Amino acid sequence: MEVEGQGKRPPQSVPVEITPADVALCHEFATRCSRLRAYAGRPGWKGGLVPGMRLFGGIDVDRTNAGLVIGKVGEVAMCRLAGVPVDLALKDRGDGGKDLPLPSGSVQVKTSRKAFQNRMVRVPVEMCDWFVFTVWDGLCSVVNVDGYVSRAALARLPSVPAPSGHWMNKEIPTSSLLPIRQLLKIRPIREVL
């Protein structure tokens, strides 16, 4: 039997159901977040990377909030899968790269709208223990949790220019991700001893 992840083939995605109420909650969070951080008012602001769209549940979002909502929905899905509460607290400078705590350490969730062959994390890499990659197109009731990688493994990868050329990324093949269920089984050493 072929091994999932580790460069052989992508790990099996875990589908997580979301509701229109989840999307509405994430939209409300994104609206408060963009007001607090005043993204649209900053010099050089050209809009978010995700275009305005109508999301699952009939919520219309503009360029400023679309990416924030999609990212937060990915976090909601991972929290649901892990059985931990969603962090909806607003902080002036963000969450420090730590979207949710697990017994195995802190997690940063990276959500894309499409299932790409390679996943990217912007440099400098956030100070968390694990990166989890999810896919949600914004239109359906399922978020796919694709897998994870450690910060240490990501840091060893070379940096590559972003497609737009304005920043650098760490790029990891989806086939090198590890199955998400493995991350959920990792316990701190104090619990194992």
Tab-separated table of C-alpha atoms in Angstrom, residues 27-193:
chain	number	residue	atom	x	y	z
A	27	HIS	CA	-18.141	37.494	7.665
A	28	GLU	CA	-18.935	39.468	10.816
A	29	PHE	CA	-15.408	38.753	12.135
A	30	ALA	CA	-13.824	39.826	8.822
A	31	THR	CA	-15.822	43.056	8.757
A	32	ARG	CA	-14.706	43.951	12.293
A	33	CYS	CA	-11.124	42.939	11.494
A	34	SER	CA	-10.879	45.032	8.317
A	35	ARG	CA	-12.320	48.062	10.154
A	36	LEU	CA	-9.826	47.654	13.009
A	37	ARG	CA	-6.831	47.271	10.720
A	38	ALA	CA	-8.088	49.720	8.061
A	39	TYR	CA	-6.726	47.621	5.185
A	40	ALA	CA	-8.561	49.565	2.499
A	41	GLY	CA	-7.238	52.905	3.752
A	42	ARG	CA	-3.543	52.039	3.615
A	43	PRO	CA	-1.265	53.622	0.996
A	44	GLY	CA	-0.790	51.355	-2.011
A	45	TRP	CA	-3.882	49.255	-1.200
A	46	LYS	CA	-5.217	47.673	-4.385
A	47	GLY	CA	-7.741	45.304	-2.875
A	48	GLY	CA	-7.482	41.792	-1.582
A	49	LEU	CA	-6.242	38.818	-3.562
A	50	VAL	CA	-9.727	37.280	-3.604
A	51	PRO	CA	-12.315	39.131	-5.706
A	52	GLY	CA	-15.685	40.120	-4.302
A	53	MET	CA	-18.183	37.296	-4.536
A	54	ARG	CA	-21.384	35.748	-3.156
A	55	LEU	CA	-20.492	33.124	-0.573
A	56	PHE	CA	-22.309	29.988	0.569
A	57	GLY	CA	-25.365	31.147	2.491
A	58	GLY	CA	-25.951	34.141	0.192
A	59	ILE	CA	-23.485	36.537	1.828
A	60	ASP	CA	-21.947	39.121	-0.521
A	61	VAL	CA	-18.357	40.105	0.247
A	62	ASP	CA	-16.105	42.694	-1.364
A	63	ARG	CA	-12.396	42.429	-2.187
A	64	THR	CA	-11.444	43.784	1.223
A	65	ASN	CA	-13.221	41.038	3.173
A	66	ALA	CA	-13.435	38.035	0.820
A	67	GLY	CA	-10.019	36.584	1.669
A	68	LEU	CA	-10.511	37.200	5.376
A	69	VAL	CA	-13.835	35.350	5.364
A	70	ILE	CA	-12.470	32.417	3.359
A	71	GLY	CA	-9.477	32.126	5.695
A	72	LYS	CA	-11.652	32.240	8.797
A	73	VAL	CA	-13.991	29.572	7.385
A	74	GLY	CA	-10.922	27.330	6.958
A	75	GLU	CA	-10.087	27.955	10.627
A	76	VAL	CA	-13.666	27.113	11.655
A	77	ALA	CA	-13.439	23.815	9.774
A	78	MET	CA	-10.119	22.903	11.406
A	79	CYS	CA	-11.447	23.846	14.854
A	80	ARG	CA	-14.513	21.673	14.273
A	81	LEU	CA	-12.324	18.740	13.180
A	82	ALA	CA	-10.017	19.166	16.188
A	83	GLY	CA	-12.814	19.802	18.690
A	84	VAL	CA	-11.456	23.171	19.859
A	85	PRO	CA	-13.233	26.558	20.032
A	86	VAL	CA	-12.851	29.144	17.281
A	87	ASP	CA	-10.891	32.264	18.268
A	88	LEU	CA	-12.966	35.320	17.346
A	89	ALA	CA	-10.972	37.803	19.416
A	90	LEU	CA	-9.710	40.834	17.513
A	91	LYS	CA	-6.157	41.904	18.136
A	92	ASP	CA	-4.530	45.028	16.670
A	93	ARG	CA	-1.645	43.059	15.181
A	94	GLY	CA	-3.400	39.768	14.499
A	95	ASP	CA	-2.979	36.418	16.203
A	96	GLY	CA	0.802	36.217	15.871
A	97	GLY	CA	0.513	33.383	13.365
A	98	LYS	CA	-1.304	31.132	15.818
A	99	ASP	CA	-4.859	30.476	14.638
A	100	LEU	CA	-5.642	27.738	17.128
A	101	PRO	CA	-3.972	25.797	19.915
A	102	LEU	CA	-3.827	22.017	19.851
A	103	PRO	CA	-2.233	19.702	22.399
A	104	SER	CA	0.536	19.203	19.806
A	105	GLY	CA	1.231	22.950	19.542
A	106	SER	CA	0.048	26.069	17.759
A	107	VAL	CA	-1.488	25.880	14.294
A	108	GLN	CA	-1.699	28.330	11.400
A	109	VAL	CA	-4.451	27.441	8.915
A	110	LYS	CA	-3.875	28.348	5.266
A	111	THR	CA	-7.000	28.246	3.108
A	112	SER	CA	-7.070	28.406	-0.678
A	113	ARG	CA	-10.073	28.440	-3.000
A	114	LYS	CA	-8.620	25.708	-5.239
A	115	ALA	CA	-6.729	22.471	-4.629
A	116	PHE	CA	-3.295	23.387	-5.964
A	117	GLN	CA	-0.396	20.968	-6.503
A	118	ASN	CA	1.779	23.222	-4.353
A	119	ARG	CA	0.824	25.171	-1.245
A	120	MET	CA	2.457	28.431	-0.268
A	121	VAL	CA	3.273	30.211	2.966
A	122	ARG	CA	4.446	33.798	2.824
A	123	VAL	CA	7.951	34.625	4.083
A	124	PRO	CA	8.692	35.400	6.887
A	125	VAL	CA	7.014	32.218	8.082
A	126	GLU	CA	4.701	32.656	11.075
A	127	MET	CA	5.935	31.493	14.484
A	128	CYS	CA	3.660	28.495	14.950
A	129	ASP	CA	4.403	24.794	15.271
A	130	TRP	CA	2.240	23.473	12.424
A	131	PHE	CA	0.715	24.670	9.162
A	132	VAL	CA	-2.603	23.130	8.120
A	133	PHE	CA	-3.841	23.508	4.539
A	134	THR	CA	-7.531	23.654	3.699
A	135	VAL	CA	-9.565	24.284	0.544
A	136	TRP	CA	-12.893	26.106	0.398
A	137	ASP	CA	-14.181	27.623	-2.823
A	138	GLY	CA	-16.581	29.908	-0.962
A	139	LEU	CA	-19.595	28.346	-2.642
A	140	CYS	CA	-20.277	24.976	-1.030
A	141	SER	CA	-20.945	23.554	2.417
A	142	VAL	CA	-17.725	21.522	2.627
A	143	VAL	CA	-14.206	22.596	3.546
A	144	ASN	CA	-11.514	20.039	2.725
A	145	VAL	CA	-8.716	19.764	5.263
A	146	ASP	CA	-5.871	18.517	3.091
A	147	GLY	CA	-2.962	17.959	5.449
A	148	TYR	CA	-0.228	19.586	7.476
A	149	VAL	CA	3.488	20.269	7.689
A	150	SER	CA	5.730	21.326	10.564
A	151	ARG	CA	7.205	24.797	10.674
A	152	ALA	CA	10.678	23.209	10.853
A	153	ALA	CA	10.113	21.267	7.605
A	154	LEU	CA	8.714	24.360	5.895
A	155	ALA	CA	11.661	26.487	7.034
A	156	ARG	CA	14.112	24.081	5.347
A	157	LEU	CA	12.508	24.691	1.941
A	158	PRO	CA	13.938	27.326	-0.403
A	159	SER	CA	12.065	30.620	-0.766
A	160	VAL	CA	10.483	31.317	-4.148
A	161	PRO	CA	8.965	34.515	-5.554
A	162	ALA	CA	5.192	34.891	-5.346
A	163	PRO	CA	3.383	34.790	-8.700
A	164	SER	CA	2.877	38.562	-8.458
A	165	GLY	CA	6.556	39.028	-7.577
A	166	HIS	CA	5.883	41.322	-4.608
A	167	TRP	CA	7.000	38.932	-1.856
A	168	MET	CA	8.628	35.552	-1.253
A	169	ASN	CA	6.974	32.262	-0.311
A	170	LYS	CA	7.859	28.848	0.972
A	171	GLU	CA	6.309	26.363	-1.431
A	172	ILE	CA	5.480	22.791	-0.482
A	173	PRO	CA	4.047	20.127	-2.779
A	174	THR	CA	0.638	18.921	-1.625
A	175	SER	CA	1.972	15.366	-1.993
A	176	SER	CA	4.484	16.144	0.792
A	177	LEU	CA	1.819	17.094	3.318
A	178	LEU	CA	1.067	14.676	6.123
A	179	PRO	CA	-2.445	13.330	6.821
A	180	ILE	CA	-4.317	15.665	9.157
A	181	ARG	CA	-5.486	12.837	11.406
A	182	GLN	CA	-1.828	12.252	12.379
A	183	LEU	CA	-1.546	15.813	13.712
A	184	LEU	CA	-4.675	15.345	15.798
A	185	LYS	CA	-3.083	12.283	17.465
A	186	ILE	CA	0.143	14.051	18.531
A	187	ARG	CA	0.252	14.740	22.259
A	188	PRO	CA	2.694	16.832	24.284
A	189	ILE	CA	5.492	14.858	25.881
A	190	ARG	CA	4.101	15.649	29.365
A	191	GLU	CA	0.916	13.758	28.452
A	192	VAL	CA	2.830	10.796	27.018
A	193	LEU	CA	5.202	10.250	29.969
